[in-house]
Coordinates of C-alpha atoms in Angstrom, one line a residue:
H1 CA 0.0 0.0 0.0
Q2 CA 1.1 3.6 -0.6
E3 CA -1.0 4.9 2.1
C4 CA -0.1 5.6 5.8
D5 CA -1.7 6.6 9.0
A6 CA -2.3 10.4 9.0
F7 CA -1.2 10.8 12.6
S8 CA 1.6 8.4 13.2
G9 CA 3.0 8.0 9.6
Q10 CA 2.9 4.2 9.9
C11 CA 2.4 2.6 6.6
Y12 CA -0.3 -0.1 6.2
C13 CA 1.8 -3.3 5.8
K14 CA 1.0 -6.5 4.0
A15 CA 0.7 -9.8 5.8
G16 CA 3.9 -10.8 7.7
V17 CA 5.5 -7.4 7.2
E18 CA 6.5 -4.8 9.8
G19 CA 8.4 -1.6 10.2
P20 CA 7.3 2.1 9.9
S21 CA 7.9 1.7 6.1
C22 CA 6.8 -1.9 5.9
D23 CA 10.4 -3.0 4.9
R24 CA 11.0 -6.2 6.8
C25 CA 9.5 -9.5 7.8
Q26 CA 7.9 -9.9 11.2
P27 CA 9.5 -12.4 13.6
G28 CA 8.3 -15.9 12.5
Y29 CA 8.1 -14.9 8.8
Y30 CA 10.5 -14.9 5.9
G31 CA 11.0 -14.2 2.2
F32 CA 10.2 -10.5 2.0
S33 CA 8.6 -9.6 -1.4
S34 CA 5.9 -7.6 -3.0
Q35 CA 3.5 -10.2 -1.9
G36 CA 4.5 -9.8 1.8
C37 CA 6.3 -12.5 3.9
K38 CA 5.6 -16.2 4.4
R39 CA 5.0 -17.8 7.8
C40 CA 8.0 -19.9 9.0
E41 CA 7.5 -23.5 9.9
Q42 CA 7.6 -24.5 13.6
C43 CA 11.2 -25.0 14.7
A44 CA 12.2 -28.1 16.6
S45 CA 13.7 -26.0 19.5
P46 CA 12.2 -22.8 21.0
S47 CA 15.7 -21.4 21.0
Y48 CA 15.9 -21.4 17.2
V49 CA 14.7 -18.5 15.1
C50 CA 13.5 -18.4 11.5
D51 CA 16.0 -17.1 8.9
P52 CA 14.3 -14.0 7.4
D53 CA 15.7 -14.9 4.0
T54 CA 15.4 -18.7 3.7
G55 CA 12.9 -19.6 6.4
R56 CA 15.3 -22.2 7.8
C57 CA 15.4 -22.7 11.6
M58 CA 18.8 -21.5 13.0
C59 CA 20.4 -20.0 16.2
P60 CA 20.0 -16.3 16.8
P61 CA 22.8 -14.0 15.5
N62 CA 26.3 -14.7 17.0
S63 CA 25.0 -17.7 19.1
H64 CA 25.7 -21.4 18.8
G65 CA 25.9 -24.7 20.7
H66 CA 23.2 -26.6 22.5
E67 CA 20.0 -24.7 22.6
C68 CA 22.0 -21.8 21.2
R69 CA 23.2 -20.9 24.7
S70 CA 26.8 -19.9 23.7
C71 CA 28.1 -16.7 22.1
V72 CA 30.6 -16.9 19.3
A73 CA 34.0 -15.3 19.7
N74 CA 34.2 -11.5 20.3
T75 CA 30.5 -11.3 21.2
W76 CA 28.6 -11.2 24.5
G77 CA 25.2 -11.0 26.2
N78 CA 23.2 -14.0 24.9
V79 CA 19.5 -13.1 24.9
F80 CA 16.8 -15.7 24.2
Q81 CA 15.8 -15.7 20.5
R82 CA 17.9 -12.5 20.0
G83 CA 21.4 -13.9 20.3
C84 CA 24.6 -12.1 21.2
Q85 CA 26.0 -8.7 20.3
N86 CA 29.5 -7.8 19.1
C87 CA 32.1 -6.8 21.8
E88 CA 33.2 -3.8 19.6
C89 CA 36.3 -3.3 21.8
D90 CA 38.2 -0.1 21.0
I91 CA 41.4 -0.9 19.1
A92 CA 43.4 1.8 20.8
G93 CA 42.3 1.1 24.3
S94 CA 41.8 -2.7 24.5
I95 CA 43.9 -5.8 24.6
G96 CA 42.4 -7.9 21.8
Q97 CA 38.8 -7.9 20.7
S98 CA 37.3 -10.4 23.2
C99 CA 35.2 -9.3 26.1
N100 CA 33.4 -10.8 29.1
A101 CA 30.6 -13.0 27.9
Q102 CA 28.2 -11.8 30.5
T103 CA 29.1 -8.1 30.9
G104 CA 30.7 -7.3 27.6
Q105 CA 33.6 -5.6 29.4
C106 CA 36.7 -5.5 27.1
N107 CA 40.2 -6.0 28.5
C108 CA 41.5 -2.5 28.8
K109 CA 45.1 -1.3 28.5
E110 CA 46.5 0.8 31.4
G111 CA 45.0 4.2 31.3
F112 CA 41.8 3.2 29.6
T113 CA 38.3 2.5 30.9
G114 CA 34.7 2.0 29.8
R115 CA 33.0 -1.2 28.6
Q116 CA 34.7 -0.8 25.2
C117 CA 37.9 0.7 26.6
N118 CA 37.1 3.9 24.6
E119 CA 37.6 6.4 27.5
C120 CA 40.6 7.5 29.5
A121 CA 40.7 6.2 33.1
A122 CA 40.8 8.4 36.1
G123 CA 44.3 10.0 36.3
Y124 CA 44.7 9.8 32.5
Y125 CA 43.8 12.2 29.6
G126 CA 44.0 12.6 25.9
Y127 CA 41.9 9.8 24.3
P128 CA 42.8 7.9 22.1
N129 CA 46.4 8.3 23.3
C130 CA 45.6 8.3 27.1
Q131 CA 48.6 9.4 29.2
R132 CA 49.1 10.0 32.9
C133 CA 47.9 13.3 34.3
G134 CA 50.9 13.2 36.6
C135 CA 49.2 15.3 39.2
D136 CA 51.5 16.3 42.1
E137 CA 49.7 15.0 45.1
R138 CA 51.1 17.8 47.3
G139 CA 49.4 20.5 45.3
S140 CA 46.3 18.7 43.8
I141 CA 42.8 18.3 45.1
P142 CA 41.8 14.6 45.3
R143 CA 38.6 13.1 44.1
P144 CA 36.2 11.6 46.8
D145 CA 37.9 8.2 46.4
G146 CA 41.3 9.7 47.0
S147 CA 42.6 9.5 43.4
F148 CA 43.8 12.4 41.4
D149 CA 42.3 13.4 38.0
C150 CA 42.7 16.0 35.3
D151 CA 40.5 17.4 32.5
E152 CA 40.8 16.5 28.8
H153 CA 43.7 18.8 28.4
G154 CA 45.7 17.3 31.3
Q155 CA 45.1 20.1 33.7
C156 CA 44.9 18.8 37.3
L157 CA 42.7 20.4 39.9
C158 CA 45.0 22.6 42.0
K159 CA 44.9 23.8 45.6
S160 CA 44.4 27.5 46.1
M161 CA 48.1 28.5 46.4
V162 CA 49.3 26.2 43.6
F163 CA 49.5 26.4 39.8
G164 CA 50.9 24.4 36.9
R165 CA 49.4 21.7 34.7
Q166 CA 50.4 19.1 37.2
C167 CA 49.8 21.5 40.2
D168 CA 53.5 21.3 41.1
Q169 CA 54.4 25.0 41.5
C170 CA 53.8 27.5 44.3
K171 CA 52.1 30.8 43.3
S172 CA 54.1 34.0 43.6
A173 CA 54.8 35.1 47.2
T174 CA 54.2 31.5 48.5
F175 CA 56.5 28.6 49.2
G176 CA 56.8 25.1 50.6
L177 CA 54.6 22.8 48.5
A178 CA 53.3 20.2 51.0
A179 CA 50.5 17.6 51.0
I180 CA 49.7 18.4 54.6
N181 CA 48.9 22.0 53.7
P182 CA 45.3 22.4 52.6
D183 CA 46.3 25.4 50.5
G184 CA 49.3 23.5 49.0
C185 CA 51.8 26.3 49.7
T186 CA 52.3 28.8 52.5
R187 CA 52.2 32.5 51.9
C188 CA 55.5 34.3 52.4
F189 CA 55.4 36.2 55.7
C190 CA 58.9 37.6 56.0
F191 CA 57.5 39.9 58.7
G192 CA 56.1 42.1 56.0
R193 CA 59.5 43.0 54.8
S194 CA 59.7 40.9 51.6
Q195 CA 57.4 38.9 49.3
D196 CA 60.2 36.8 47.9
C197 CA 60.8 33.6 49.7
E198 CA 61.4 29.9 49.3
Q199 CA 61.2 26.7 51.3
S200 CA 64.2 26.5 53.6
E201 CA 66.5 23.6 53.5
F202 CA 65.9 22.8 57.1
S203 CA 64.8 19.4 58.4
W204 CA 63.0 18.8 61.7
G205 CA 65.1 18.5 64.8
Q206 CA 63.9 18.6 68.4
I207 CA 64.5 20.7 71.5
R208 CA 64.3 18.3 74.4
L209 CA 63.7 18.4 78.1
Q210 CA 66.5 16.4 79.7
G211 CA 65.1 13.9 82.1
S212 CA 61.7 14.6 83.7
R213 CA 60.0 16.8 86.3
N214 CA 58.2 15.3 89.3
L215 CA 55.3 17.0 91.1
S216 CA 54.3 15.2 94.3
V217 CA 51.6 16.1 96.8
E218 CA 51.1 15.3 100.4
Y219 CA 47.6 16.0 101.8
V220 CA 47.8 17.4 105.3
V221 CA 45.3 18.4 108.0
K222 CA 44.8 22.2 108.2
D223 CA 45.1 23.9 111.5
E224 CA 42.3 26.2 112.5
D225 CA 44.6 29.2 112.5
D226 CA 45.8 28.6 108.9
F227 CA 43.4 30.5 106.7
D228 CA 45.8 32.5 104.6
F229 CA 47.0 29.8 102.1
D230 CA 46.1 26.4 100.7
Y231 CA 49.4 24.9 99.8
V232 CA 52.9 24.6 101.3
V233 CA 55.5 24.2 98.6
V234 CA 59.1 22.8 98.7
I235 CA 61.2 22.9 95.6
Q236 CA 63.9 20.2 95.5
L237 CA 66.6 21.5 93.1
E238 CA 69.9 19.7 92.8
G239 CA 72.7 22.0 94.1
T240 CA 70.4 24.8 95.3
K241 CA 68.7 25.6 98.5
T242 CA 64.9 26.0 98.8
N243 CA 63.8 29.6 98.5
R244 CA 60.5 30.0 100.2
E245 CA 59.7 33.2 98.3
D246 CA 60.0 31.3 95.0
A247 CA 58.3 28.2 96.3
E248 CA 54.8 29.4 95.9
I249 CA 52.1 28.5 93.4
K250 CA 51.7 31.6 91.4
N251 CA 48.8 32.7 89.2
M252 CA 49.3 34.2 85.8
N253 CA 46.5 34.8 83.4
N254 CA 44.3 32.8 85.7
L255 CA 46.6 29.8 85.4
D256 CA 48.1 28.2 88.6
L257 CA 51.8 27.6 87.9
I258 CA 54.0 24.9 89.5
P259 CA 57.0 26.7 90.9
S260 CA 60.2 26.9 88.8
S261 CA 60.9 25.6 85.3
T262 CA 63.4 22.9 86.5
G263 CA 63.7 20.4 89.3
N264 CA 61.2 18.4 91.3
V265 CA 58.5 20.0 93.4
S266 CA 56.7 18.7 96.6
I267 CA 53.5 20.3 97.7
G268 CA 51.7 20.0 101.0
A269 CA 48.0 20.5 100.2
Y270 CA 45.1 21.1 102.7
S271 CA 42.4 20.3 100.1
A272 CA 41.9 18.9 96.6
F273 CA 42.7 21.0 93.6
Q274 CA 39.7 22.6 91.9
Y275 CA 41.7 23.7 88.8
P276 CA 44.6 22.3 86.8
L277 CA 48.2 23.1 87.6
Y278 CA 50.7 24.1 84.8
F279 CA 54.3 23.2 84.3
Q280 CA 56.6 25.9 83.0
L281 CA 59.1 24.8 80.3
P282 CA 62.7 25.8 80.8
P283 CA 64.7 28.4 78.9
Q284 CA 65.9 26.2 76.0
F285 CA 62.3 26.2 74.7
L286 CA 62.0 30.0 74.8
G287 CA 63.4 32.9 72.7
D288 CA 63.1 33.1 68.9
R289 CA 61.2 30.0 67.9
T290 CA 60.2 31.0 64.3
T291 CA 61.9 27.9 63.0
S292 CA 59.3 25.8 65.0
Y293 CA 56.4 27.1 62.9
G294 CA 54.3 24.1 61.7
G295 CA 56.1 21.8 64.1
L296 CA 54.8 19.9 67.2
L297 CA 55.1 20.5 70.9
N298 CA 54.9 17.1 72.5
Y299 CA 54.8 16.0 76.2
T300 CA 53.8 13.1 78.3
L301 CA 52.2 13.1 81.8
V302 CA 52.2 10.2 84.2
T303 CA 49.6 10.6 86.9
V304 CA 49.7 8.4 90.1
G305 CA 47.0 8.1 92.8
A306 CA 44.2 10.0 91.1
F307 CA 40.5 9.1 91.6
Q308 CA 38.5 12.3 90.9
N309 CA 38.6 14.2 87.6
I310 CA 38.2 17.9 87.2
P311 CA 34.8 18.2 85.5
E312 CA 35.2 18.6 81.7
A313 CA 33.0 21.7 81.7
S314 CA 35.4 23.3 84.2
L315 CA 38.6 22.0 82.5
R316 CA 37.4 23.3 79.1
Q317 CA 38.0 26.8 80.4
F318 CA 41.7 26.2 80.7
P319 CA 44.0 25.7 77.7
M320 CA 46.2 22.7 77.2
V321 CA 49.1 24.9 76.3
Q322 CA 49.6 28.7 76.6
L323 CA 52.3 30.8 75.0
H324 CA 53.4 34.1 76.5
T325 CA 55.2 36.2 74.0
H326 CA 55.4 40.0 73.4
D327 CA 53.6 42.4 75.6
E328 CA 49.8 41.8 75.4
L329 CA 50.2 38.8 73.1
V330 CA 49.2 35.5 74.7
L331 CA 48.0 32.5 72.7
D332 CA 46.0 29.4 73.9
Y333 CA 45.8 25.9 72.5
Y334 CA 42.8 23.7 73.3
E335 CA 42.6 20.0 72.4
D336 CA 39.6 18.6 70.6
R337 CA 38.9 15.8 73.1
I338 CA 39.9 15.5 76.8
V339 CA 41.0 11.9 77.7
Y340 CA 40.4 10.9 81.3
D341 CA 41.0 7.6 83.2
K342 CA 44.5 7.0 81.8
E343 CA 47.6 6.9 83.9
V344 CA 49.8 7.9 81.0
N345 CA 48.7 10.6 78.6
R346 CA 50.5 11.9 75.6
Y347 CA 49.8 15.4 74.3
S348 CA 50.6 17.2 71.1
A349 CA 50.1 20.8 70.0
R350 CA 50.9 21.8 66.4
L351 CA 52.2 25.4 65.9
H352 CA 49.8 26.4 63.2
E353 CA 47.6 29.4 63.2
S354 CA 44.4 27.4 62.5
L355 CA 44.8 25.6 65.9
W356 CA 45.5 28.6 68.3
K357 CA 43.3 31.3 69.7
N358 CA 44.0 34.8 71.1
H359 CA 43.8 34.5 74.9
Y360 CA 42.0 37.8 75.4
D361 CA 39.2 37.6 72.7
G362 CA 39.1 33.9 72.0
Q363 CA 39.4 34.4 68.2
H364 CA 41.4 32.2 65.9
I365 CA 44.7 33.9 65.0
T366 CA 46.4 34.5 61.7
R367 CA 49.8 33.3 60.5
A368 CA 51.1 36.8 61.0
I369 CA 50.2 36.8 64.7
L370 CA 51.7 33.3 65.3
M371 CA 54.9 34.3 63.6
V372 CA 55.2 37.5 65.6
A373 CA 54.5 35.5 68.8
L374 CA 57.1 32.9 67.9
Q375 CA 59.8 35.6 67.4
N376 CA 59.9 36.2 71.2
V377 CA 58.5 33.3 73.3
R378 CA 58.9 34.3 76.9
H379 CA 56.9 31.5 78.7
I380 CA 55.4 28.2 77.7
F381 CA 52.9 26.7 80.1
V382 CA 51.7 23.1 79.6
R383 CA 48.7 21.7 81.6
G384 CA 50.1 19.2 84.1
T385 CA 46.9 18.0 85.8
I386 CA 43.4 17.1 85.0
T387 CA 42.4 15.5 88.3
T388 CA 41.7 17.0 91.8
D389 CA 43.3 14.4 94.1
F390 CA 46.5 13.1 92.5
R391 CA 49.5 12.0 94.5
Q392 CA 52.2 12.4 91.9
V393 CA 52.5 13.8 88.3
V394 CA 55.6 13.3 86.2
L395 CA 56.3 15.5 83.2
T396 CA 58.5 13.7 80.6
N397 CA 59.2 13.2 76.9
V398 CA 58.9 17.0 76.3
T399 CA 60.0 17.9 72.8
L400 CA 59.6 20.9 70.5
D401 CA 60.2 20.5 66.8
A402 CA 62.7 23.1 65.4
G403 CA 64.2 23.4 62.0
I404 CA 67.9 22.6 61.7
F405 CA 70.3 22.2 58.8
V406 CA 71.4 18.7 58.2
A407 CA 73.7 18.4 55.2
G408 CA 72.3 16.1 52.5
A409 CA 69.1 15.4 54.4
E410 CA 66.0 15.2 52.1
N411 CA 63.7 13.3 54.4
N412 CA 61.8 14.9 57.3
R413 CA 61.9 18.2 55.6
A414 CA 60.5 21.0 57.8
Y415 CA 57.8 22.3 55.4
G416 CA 56.4 25.7 56.3
I417 CA 59.7 27.2 57.4
E418 CA 60.5 30.0 54.9
R419 CA 63.8 31.5 53.7
C420 CA 63.2 35.0 52.7
N421 CA 65.2 37.2 50.4
C422 CA 65.4 40.1 52.8
P423 CA 66.3 43.8 52.3
A424 CA 69.8 44.8 53.3
Q425 CA 68.7 46.2 56.6
Y426 CA 67.1 42.9 57.7
G427 CA 68.3 39.4 58.4
G428 CA 67.2 36.0 59.7
L429 CA 65.2 33.4 57.8
S430 CA 62.0 35.5 58.0
C431 CA 63.6 39.0 58.1
Q432 CA 62.8 39.1 61.8
D433 CA 66.3 40.4 62.8
P434 CA 68.3 43.4 62.0
G435 CA 70.8 42.9 59.2
P436 CA 74.6 43.6 59.4
G437 CA 75.3 47.2 60.4
H438 CA 71.8 47.6 61.9
Y439 CA 70.0 47.2 65.3
R440 CA 66.5 46.6 66.5
F441 CA 64.7 49.8 67.6
K442 CA 61.4 49.4 69.5
P443 CA 59.8 52.7 70.5
R444 CA 58.0 52.7 73.8
L445 CA 54.9 54.7 73.6
P446 CA 53.0 55.2 76.9
N447 CA 49.4 54.1 77.0
K448 CA 49.5 52.6 73.5
E449 CA 49.0 49.0 72.7
P450 CA 51.1 47.4 69.9
E451 CA 49.3 47.4 66.6
T452 CA 51.8 46.8 63.8
I453 CA 54.6 44.2 63.3
D454 CA 57.2 46.8 64.0
D455 CA 55.4 47.7 67.3
Y456 CA 56.0 44.1 68.4
V457 CA 59.4 43.1 67.0
G458 CA 60.9 46.5 66.3
K459 CA 62.3 48.0 63.1
S460 CA 65.9 48.0 61.8
L461 CA 67.9 51.2 62.0
P462 CA 71.6 51.7 60.9
C463 CA 74.3 51.6 63.6
D464 CA 75.2 55.1 64.8
C465 CA 78.9 54.9 65.4
N466 CA 80.1 58.3 64.2
G467 CA 81.7 56.8 61.2
R468 CA 84.2 54.8 63.4
S469 CA 82.5 51.4 63.0
E470 CA 80.0 49.6 60.9
E471 CA 79.1 47.1 63.6
C472 CA 76.8 47.3 66.6
H473 CA 75.0 45.0 68.9
P474 CA 71.8 43.9 67.1
E475 CA 69.6 44.5 70.1
T476 CA 71.1 47.4 72.0
G477 CA 72.7 49.3 69.1
H478 CA 75.9 49.7 71.1
C479 CA 78.8 50.0 68.7
L480 CA 81.4 47.2 68.4
N481 CA 85.0 47.2 67.2
C482 CA 85.4 51.0 67.1
R483 CA 88.3 52.2 65.1
N484 CA 91.1 54.7 65.8
N485 CA 91.2 53.8 69.5
T486 CA 87.7 55.0 70.2
G487 CA 85.0 53.5 72.4
G488 CA 81.6 54.2 74.0
D489 CA 78.1 53.2 72.8
S490 CA 78.5 55.3 69.7
C491 CA 82.4 55.3 69.4
Q492 CA 82.1 58.8 70.7
N493 CA 84.9 58.7 73.3
C494 CA 88.4 57.4 73.5
A495 CA 88.6 53.7 74.3
E496 CA 89.7 52.5 77.7
G497 CA 93.4 53.2 78.2
F498 CA 93.4 56.1 75.8
F499 CA 93.0 59.9 76.1
G500 CA 92.1 62.7 73.8
N501 CA 89.1 63.9 71.9
P502 CA 88.2 61.9 68.7
N503 CA 86.0 64.7 67.4
Y504 CA 88.8 67.2 67.3
G505 CA 91.9 65.1 67.1
S506 CA 93.1 61.6 67.9
C507 CA 93.0 59.1 70.8
E508 CA 96.5 58.2 72.2
A509 CA 97.5 55.5 74.6
C510 CA 97.9 56.5 78.2
P511 CA 101.5 56.4 79.4
C512 CA 100.6 54.3 82.4
P513 CA 103.3 53.4 82.9
E514 CA 104.2 53.3 79.2
T515 CA 102.1 53.8 76.0
R516 CA 103.1 50.3 74.8
K517 CA 102.3 48.7 78.2
N518 CA 99.2 50.4 79.5
F519 CA 97.5 49.3 82.7
A520 CA 95.1 52.3 82.9
K521 CA 91.4 52.6 82.3
G522 CA 91.9 56.2 81.4
C523 CA 94.1 59.2 82.1
H524 CA 94.4 62.9 82.1
V525 CA 97.4 64.4 80.3
K526 CA 98.3 68.1 80.5
G527 CA 101.7 68.9 79.3
S528 CA 104.1 66.7 81.2
E529 CA 101.6 66.1 84.0
V530 CA 100.0 62.6 83.8
S531 CA 97.2 61.4 86.1
C532 CA 96.3 57.7 85.6
I533 CA 93.0 55.9 86.4
C534 CA 94.3 52.3 87.0
K535 CA 92.6 49.1 86.1
P536 CA 91.7 46.7 88.9
G537 CA 94.8 45.2 90.5
Y538 CA 97.2 48.1 89.7
A539 CA 98.3 51.1 91.8
G540 CA 100.8 53.9 91.7
K541 CA 100.8 57.2 90.0
L542 CA 101.5 55.5 86.7
C543 CA 99.8 52.1 87.6
E544 CA 103.3 50.6 87.8
R545 CA 102.7 48.2 90.7
C546 CA 100.3 45.6 92.0
V547 CA 97.8 46.4 94.7
K548 CA 97.3 44.1 97.7
G549 CA 95.5 40.9 96.7
Y550 CA 97.3 40.8 93.4
Y551 CA 100.8 39.7 92.4
G552 CA 103.2 39.7 89.4
F553 CA 105.9 41.6 87.6
P554 CA 104.3 44.6 85.9
E555 CA 107.7 46.1 85.3
L556 CA 108.7 43.3 82.9
E557 CA 108.0 43.4 79.1
D558 CA 105.1 40.9 79.2
G559 CA 104.5 41.2 83.0
R560 CA 101.1 41.9 84.6
C561 CA 99.2 41.7 87.9
E562 CA 97.1 38.7 88.6
N563 CA 94.5 38.0 91.3
C564 CA 95.9 36.0 94.3
D565 CA 92.6 34.0 94.3
C566 CA 93.4 32.6 97.8
N567 CA 91.1 29.9 99.1
R568 CA 89.1 31.7 101.8
E569 CA 88.7 28.6 103.9
G570 CA 92.4 27.7 103.9
S571 CA 94.2 31.1 103.9
L572 CA 94.8 33.7 106.6
S573 CA 93.9 36.6 104.3
D574 CA 93.2 37.6 100.7
E575 CA 96.7 38.8 100.2
C576 CA 99.6 36.8 98.8
E577 CA 103.4 37.2 98.2
T578 CA 103.7 40.0 95.7
K579 CA 106.0 38.2 93.3
S580 CA 105.2 34.4 93.6
G581 CA 101.5 34.7 94.4
Q582 CA 101.8 32.3 97.3
C583 CA 98.9 32.7 99.7
Q584 CA 99.4 32.7 103.5
C585 CA 98.1 29.3 104.6
K586 CA 96.6 28.2 107.9
P587 CA 98.5 25.5 109.8
G588 CA 98.2 22.1 108.2
I589 CA 97.1 23.6 104.8
T590 CA 99.3 23.9 101.7
G591 CA 99.2 24.8 98.0
K592 CA 99.7 28.1 96.2
R593 CA 96.1 29.0 96.9
C594 CA 95.9 27.2 100.3
D595 CA 93.4 24.7 99.0
R596 CA 95.0 21.4 100.0
C597 CA 95.7 19.6 103.3
E598 CA 99.2 18.6 104.2
Q599 CA 97.9 15.4 105.7
P600 CA 96.9 12.7 103.2
K601 CA 93.2 11.8 102.9
H602 CA 92.0 15.1 104.2
I603 CA 90.1 17.9 102.6
V604 CA 89.8 21.7 103.3
Q605 CA 86.2 22.2 104.6
G606 CA 84.7 24.6 107.1
Y607 CA 87.9 26.6 107.3
K608 CA 90.0 23.6 108.4
C609 CA 91.2 20.2 107.3
K610 CA 88.8 17.3 107.8
P611 CA 89.5 13.6 107.3
C612 CA 87.7 11.8 104.5
D613 CA 84.9 9.5 105.6
N614 CA 85.6 5.7 105.9
C615 CA 84.1 4.9 102.5
T616 CA 86.3 7.5 100.7
V617 CA 89.4 6.4 102.6
I618 CA 88.9 2.8 101.5
L619 CA 88.5 3.9 97.8
I620 CA 91.6 6.0 98.0
D621 CA 93.6 3.2 99.5
D622 CA 92.3 0.8 96.9
L623 CA 93.3 3.2 94.1
N624 CA 96.7 3.7 95.6
E625 CA 97.3 0.0 95.8
L626 CA 96.1 -0.6 92.2
T627 CA 98.4 2.2 91.0
W628 CA 101.4 0.7 92.8
K629 CA 100.7 -2.8 91.4
L630 CA 100.4 -1.4 87.9
N631 CA 103.7 0.5 88.2
R632 CA 105.4 -2.6 89.6
D633 CA 104.1 -5.4 87.4
T634 CA 103.7 -3.7 84.0
T635 CA 106.0 -1.9 81.6
H636 CA 104.7 0.9 79.3
I637 CA 104.6 -0.4 75.7
D638 CA 106.7 2.5 74.5
Q639 CA 109.6 1.2 76.7
D640 CA 109.6 -2.1 74.9
G641 CA 109.9 -0.4 71.5
I642 CA 106.4 -1.3 70.5
P643 CA 104.8 1.6 68.6
A644 CA 101.9 3.3 70.4
P645 CA 98.5 2.6 68.9
W646 CA 97.7 6.3 68.7
I647 CA 98.8 9.2 66.6
E648 CA 101.5 11.2 68.4

């Protein structure tokens, strides 16, 4: 028929014919012609289909075997009476043309994916020549599954401070590409004095607390009359005496501090502790700690005899670590989770701005604030207790990461520590110090809080040495190595032992007693009249002799006066013989300084000679006997002509 449905466009087909244009036989028919199609005979197996051309019963396309259940090579997905479909594996991306008979998945080469291997796999780009993206994991943003991918041009997805096709370069004014950094790179800080920096070559080292500190508590009954204090403190420091004034629990910024930063401490307490106590870290942890930026402060606490915890709501009001730095700059670190009920607790605080808060307003700080704080760390307080009734707490394993240079070291790199290209007037890794020929100037303005970086750390000014030196102390500005025999904070005067006026002439050596042998701090010369101001130990109009308590031959070419240094416990006075330096010893005491006893096995103690105790005497006797036997029974190897096993 030449007619079709007016709405669908479907032609009116003859018997056994189908299709929108009536151009093929219906299933179960064959022999398409102008007369339509003929009905197929019934096949012996329901799996067979009728050949649309011949009418013969046969397996569906690409299938074979019993009941037509198998697919021929390079086909897959056998469907009843429909057969299998071709694998159609991509030539560029697949290994061979075969595929999985059930799923149709082709065998893909590395870097290809998809059923037909006609796509680039994650981490590859550039179909049909898929190649690795090569994304630098330090600077790239990973997919949810942790892998790294790129677009069709090979561009990886970079972190905010990173660029490059593979995200392997830091943007301008940033440095230190590192996986741990969520931004990839760190902004150059350089104390605001440069924008040009690079990752330093430092590796992580550690500042350590030698040994441990022990805080012990003895709970005592309080007398009715004792209302003025809650604790009695005794500091046990090796080689020092207890100082009651220093042996008090002091409070700073609402923190109760365990006395001293070294040694063991014993506390007699009348009641349980309502608030935590804090250990103070010793001086080696203080000062300029800018090379600790990004590192860890670690410590371990061992608590003995504790049964009652400080409530978490109360403990949360106190930081785990507190840094005291410049004036009015105090930083707090709070841990995410407080762990109770453990005798041994290990704590870590990373020195990164995202983890610290300003003590006074509770706000998170910036990198600038943390770096300024680290430039001058004055105190570090670490929380030592989280219980109310402990008997003993031991602070141990205290370490602070610090960047150090280790030649040839590539591992354990201290990422985050910058090396700035500083202007001439500044020095230090981060331009935090004055450069050569400069000093730190910090103006003190009354009733004004610090606002700028310079207000906190000071700015660099040239040394003012009146043109007589280019060096000065970097903190005080006092000039060093003044030329032309000058001295003073600004090289404004004649140096010690010289006279004159450097502003109107020269500085000459004092003739005390001679210009080439000068024992004077200063002098006044008017014509032939000389008045000398002698150095300690010298006397006479021209400083030509030694005072009492000194001895020597100042009149000789290389002679000088030296301190007698008599032992006060063994000598009759501080004076000695003016030429030999022999002190005047008490009876039974000998030695140039009167510091030895004439009688063996005695020592000078308490202004007289005392015998050694029995134990020491026995040791000395044994040592003397061993020495005698060695000298009697052995011969030095040199005396036998045997060469010594050391380099002479």
